[in-house]
């Protein structure tokens, strides 16, 4: 949206130097908007002496209440301020007890008595999302669009006893774009600028400079809340009025009409210019002219003959579909040529004949390349066609995608008609204003290049571990969705554009995807933070940063995958040539965990795609959102339909069916050893799929007395507490040499006390919430078992007393080899320390290897010989010496024993997604 803000009243400086006085404020209201106003007022030095908000809903506090409670600000949750039309005296007395100078109402749905409104010295100010006196009352933003206003905006006014009639303190306005939605106006202007303006208004009052301009009655309007029964479309209107009605009701309550006897709700309206597109007529009750189901949606006509386009339709049963799919027709049969197009075909045939001089007759089945053409001939043909038909825009790749003459003509005619244009990706986002940005998150299954609801229409809640709030309702994929996604991936691998694409072009798409991920890195990191609890700065550098690096690394491998020639015994008197080819496997399933949602996706899918496979990926049920955002970016990068498919949902349902599906040829899994065994069994029984598994770990970290102790403490803490301990290679057990044990523990505890536990979006936070509630409960139980068995709890072991799933960093000492803590992985911020006798290198090695896991390990010592000896004898896929957590996209990563087999990252990862074919030729 292009907008320019104007101020009705901006005569006074709002810089920090102009702000002198600070006020005691009472905030009355609710919502994230109220929360942000609260935070900014606090930041500017005003004291909020009380927050008055709505009661908890289903046990969950309003965001404003959460923020205030976190700061220790008094919070009052009154269900109502008045009883039978009169002020509730108990409530009013509670309010007056805080002694506010000013009431601030950023967004309030309750009726506040005038006793409260007029009580403070400075009275009360209210935010309203319209340019008063226009659109007084509720649903003001919606009515701004419904009425076709060219300007939108907001007003901060002094409350009086009327409905939005008080004197104006300040106003801001913005232009309304022809296709702006309620979300556009709110997210891009009304929300961010409204927060700033509320803070400015308070300071103007504090400085004694706040005006009170009476509202004019001229031009005043009042509209109420729209209900579904009042939202039916009246068709005898110009196209722009129809468009305004539809977009003004999007998403609630939704403008509707009757099609084929049932109510159908319209979403995603835009004005449509140009000629009428081709499409299939659709009769709509009340219209004088039928709509058209076209390639990009439903085309509708106003009584002025102009058009609008609706992208999504929702039926009475709640099912929503792209409007273009109303008739479910994807017919790509042979098109009949017009006389003009037949002439063009003859001209192109002559061009082909000029190039393929060795071919007597150009027939429909003539293959351009099999007839002797090379890449230079491609350039010549395209330039000759462009010279003759300037309107036909061809690319080199078009020739490679349609090598036979008949296919080439069909492709050229479709291009000339405009029928080959990519269908626009339709995405129904969940939008959140968080981390100073508007984050847009897809929440549906991504199958065959389209976002769609799950077949059975089921959804589930994905939860923000910082406060336990619901981020979005996400599609819950079914077995039918798995079958649909696998079929799409199989078709893309065997018959689609991906199957014919050369390796260099594949690499180009992957580079483009990496660039898009980098462009969206702040948004991706924010989604990781709110969906998984990852600290934002870590998410930006590691979760997202390494994902971008991974795709760039494997993009470079695409055109470097090579076989080899092999000398063999000759079958005399003949000669033989034997060579190998590296080929993609086919449709691959990828199942990833919740600790690094995007990075684990990148580690596996980048190698899979670089090898030329197609994929169906199931993200962890509790962290689906970055995977779905990745799907959006893959489509925008130009990946053909069916290459990437993402199915959120249950591991027991989706993951199990993927492991059993007969059309999947490879499955890559990261997760627990228990589930890995079940997957391996299913893959074997079904069709003997190729499998790679990265499973559990209990990685030992050995700290010798001759180490650099400060570094060992710092890196030992990182080995345990990195990413809140939700790290597959986390040091599950530390062995510390007896002579430095006590000092090591003392320093660790000292450093833990300096760690800031809090909101992962706060740049100063060191330690965020655990990923989900069940995991936090498991960690607390883990600590209880440790105490019962006799281990010494030195620090932590408890849940942090605040909303969300936060746990204190924990330290146990005196852990004996037989104890539960010594044998089982916690996957959390729990340091498990055992002593070993001075100089007992072989003894500590034996203890370190006494586990069924072998993912990673580490050693700290200044003695290089000792370090190399230990590294040679540790039974783990990765050994860190005087460092920890140092992974790189070029270095293979994977475990031994029950930590799994197969590798992620590095050249070795490619081989997990390739098969080797040996070819022997006799000549």
PDB file of C-alpha atoms in Angstrom, residues 3-12 14 125-136 140 144 149 151-158 164-175 189-190 193-202 204 209-221:
ATOM      1  CA  UNK A   3       0.493   5.863   1.770  1.00  0.00           C
ATOM      2  CA  UNK A   4       1.479   9.261   2.994  1.00  0.00           C
ATOM      3  CA  UNK A   5       0.679  10.406   6.481  1.00  0.00           C
ATOM      4  CA  UNK A   6      -0.671  13.859   7.134  1.00  0.00           C
ATOM      5  CA  UNK A   7      -1.268  15.542  10.441  1.00  0.00           C
ATOM      6  CA  UNK A   8      -4.261  17.664  11.243  1.00  0.00           C
ATOM      7  CA  UNK A   9      -2.418  19.143  14.172  1.00  0.00           C
ATOM      8  CA  UNK A  10       1.349  18.939  14.432  1.00  0.00           C
ATOM      9  CA  UNK A  11       2.475  22.286  15.736  1.00  0.00           C
ATOM     10  CA  UNK A  12       4.538  20.997  18.595  1.00  0.00           C
ATOM     11  CA  UNK A  14       7.761  15.537  19.661  1.00  0.00           C
ATOM     12  CA  UNK A 125      -8.239  10.062  25.650  1.00  0.00           C
ATOM     13  CA  UNK A 126      -9.398   7.410  23.187  1.00  0.00           C
ATOM     14  CA  UNK A 127      -8.006   5.993  19.945  1.00  0.00           C
ATOM     15  CA  UNK A 128     -10.534   5.542  17.121  1.00  0.00           C
ATOM     16  CA  UNK A 129      -9.616   4.040  13.698  1.00  0.00           C
ATOM     17  CA  UNK A 130     -11.310   6.616  11.458  1.00  0.00           C
ATOM     18  CA  UNK A 131     -11.060  10.290  10.605  1.00  0.00           C
ATOM     19  CA  UNK A 132     -13.769  11.580  12.915  1.00  0.00           C
ATOM     20  CA  UNK A 133     -16.515  12.653  12.666  1.00  0.00           C
ATOM     21  CA  UNK A 134     -16.749  10.096   9.848  1.00  0.00           C
ATOM     22  CA  UNK A 135     -17.480   6.477  10.837  1.00  0.00           C
ATOM     23  CA  UNK A 136     -18.299   6.856  14.493  1.00  0.00           C
ATOM     24  CA  UNK A 140     -14.866   1.862  11.440  1.00  0.00           C
ATOM     25  CA  UNK A 144     -14.001   3.117   5.458  1.00  0.00           C
ATOM     26  CA  UNK A 149     -13.324   6.437   1.162  1.00  0.00           C
ATOM     27  CA  UNK A 151      -8.576   8.426   2.831  1.00  0.00           C
ATOM     28  CA  UNK A 152      -8.344   6.316   5.958  1.00  0.00           C
ATOM     29  CA  UNK A 153      -6.843   7.220   9.284  1.00  0.00           C
ATOM     30  CA  UNK A 154      -7.347   7.496  13.003  1.00  0.00           C
ATOM     31  CA  UNK A 155      -8.306  10.048  15.622  1.00  0.00           C
ATOM     32  CA  UNK A 156      -7.206  10.460  19.212  1.00  0.00           C
ATOM     33  CA  UNK A 157      -9.929  12.384  20.982  1.00  0.00           C
ATOM     34  CA  UNK A 158     -10.986  13.514  24.428  1.00  0.00           C
ATOM     35  CA  UNK A 164     -17.039   9.039  19.611  1.00  0.00           C
ATOM     36  CA  UNK A 165     -18.068  12.700  19.716  1.00  0.00           C
ATOM     37  CA  UNK A 166     -15.422  14.252  21.992  1.00  0.00           C
ATOM     38  CA  UNK A 167     -12.980  17.024  21.028  1.00  0.00           C
ATOM     39  CA  UNK A 168     -10.112  16.032  18.737  1.00  0.00           C
ATOM     40  CA  UNK A 169      -6.560  15.967  20.104  1.00  0.00           C
ATOM     41  CA  UNK A 170      -4.803  14.797  16.946  1.00  0.00           C
ATOM     42  CA  UNK A 171      -5.466  12.920  13.705  1.00  0.00           C
ATOM     43  CA  UNK A 172      -3.435  11.095  11.075  1.00  0.00           C
ATOM     44  CA  UNK A 173      -4.538   9.993   7.647  1.00  0.00           C
ATOM     45  CA  UNK A 174      -3.310   7.818   4.776  1.00  0.00           C
ATOM     46  CA  UNK A 175      -4.342   7.121   1.210  1.00  0.00           C
ATOM     47  CA  UNK A 189      -0.688   2.322   9.048  1.00  0.00           C
ATOM     48  CA  UNK A 190      -3.355   2.230  11.749  1.00  0.00           C
ATOM     49  CA  UNK A 193       1.336   4.874  13.452  1.00  0.00           C
ATOM     50  CA  UNK A 194      -1.452   4.621  16.017  1.00  0.00           C
ATOM     51  CA  UNK A 195       0.987   3.442  18.688  1.00  0.00           C
ATOM     52  CA  UNK A 196       3.326   6.359  17.989  1.00  0.00           C
ATOM     53  CA  UNK A 197       0.458   8.828  18.013  1.00  0.00           C
ATOM     54  CA  UNK A 198      -0.893   7.595  21.361  1.00  0.00           C
ATOM     55  CA  UNK A 199       2.526   8.175  22.926  1.00  0.00           C
ATOM     56  CA  UNK A 200       2.751  11.610  21.313  1.00  0.00           C
ATOM     57  CA  UNK A 201      -0.722  12.535  22.531  1.00  0.00           C
ATOM     58  CA  UNK A 202       0.130  11.623  26.131  1.00  0.00           C
ATOM     59  CA  UNK A 204       1.420  16.692  24.551  1.00  0.00           C
ATOM     60  CA  UNK A 209       0.244  21.557  24.756  1.00  0.00           C
ATOM     61  CA  UNK A 210      -2.615  19.240  23.827  1.00  0.00           C
ATOM     62  CA  UNK A 211      -5.401  20.941  21.838  1.00  0.00           C
ATOM     63  CA  UNK A 212      -9.125  20.231  22.143  1.00  0.00           C
ATOM     64  CA  UNK A 213     -10.827  20.880  18.823  1.00  0.00           C
ATOM     65  CA  UNK A 214     -14.605  20.364  18.764  1.00  0.00           C
ATOM     66  CA  UNK A 215     -15.772  17.785  16.235  1.00  0.00           C
ATOM     67  CA  UNK A 216     -17.851  19.210  13.409  1.00  0.00           C
ATOM     68  CA  UNK A 217     -21.254  17.609  12.891  1.00  0.00           C
ATOM     69  CA  UNK A 218     -21.067  18.237   9.166  1.00  0.00           C
ATOM     70  CA  UNK A 219     -20.060  14.998   7.459  1.00  0.00           C
ATOM     71  CA  UNK A 220     -20.601  12.956  10.613  1.00  0.00           C
ATOM     72  CA  UNK A 221     -21.688   9.324  10.107  1.00  0.00           C
TER      73      UNK A 221
END
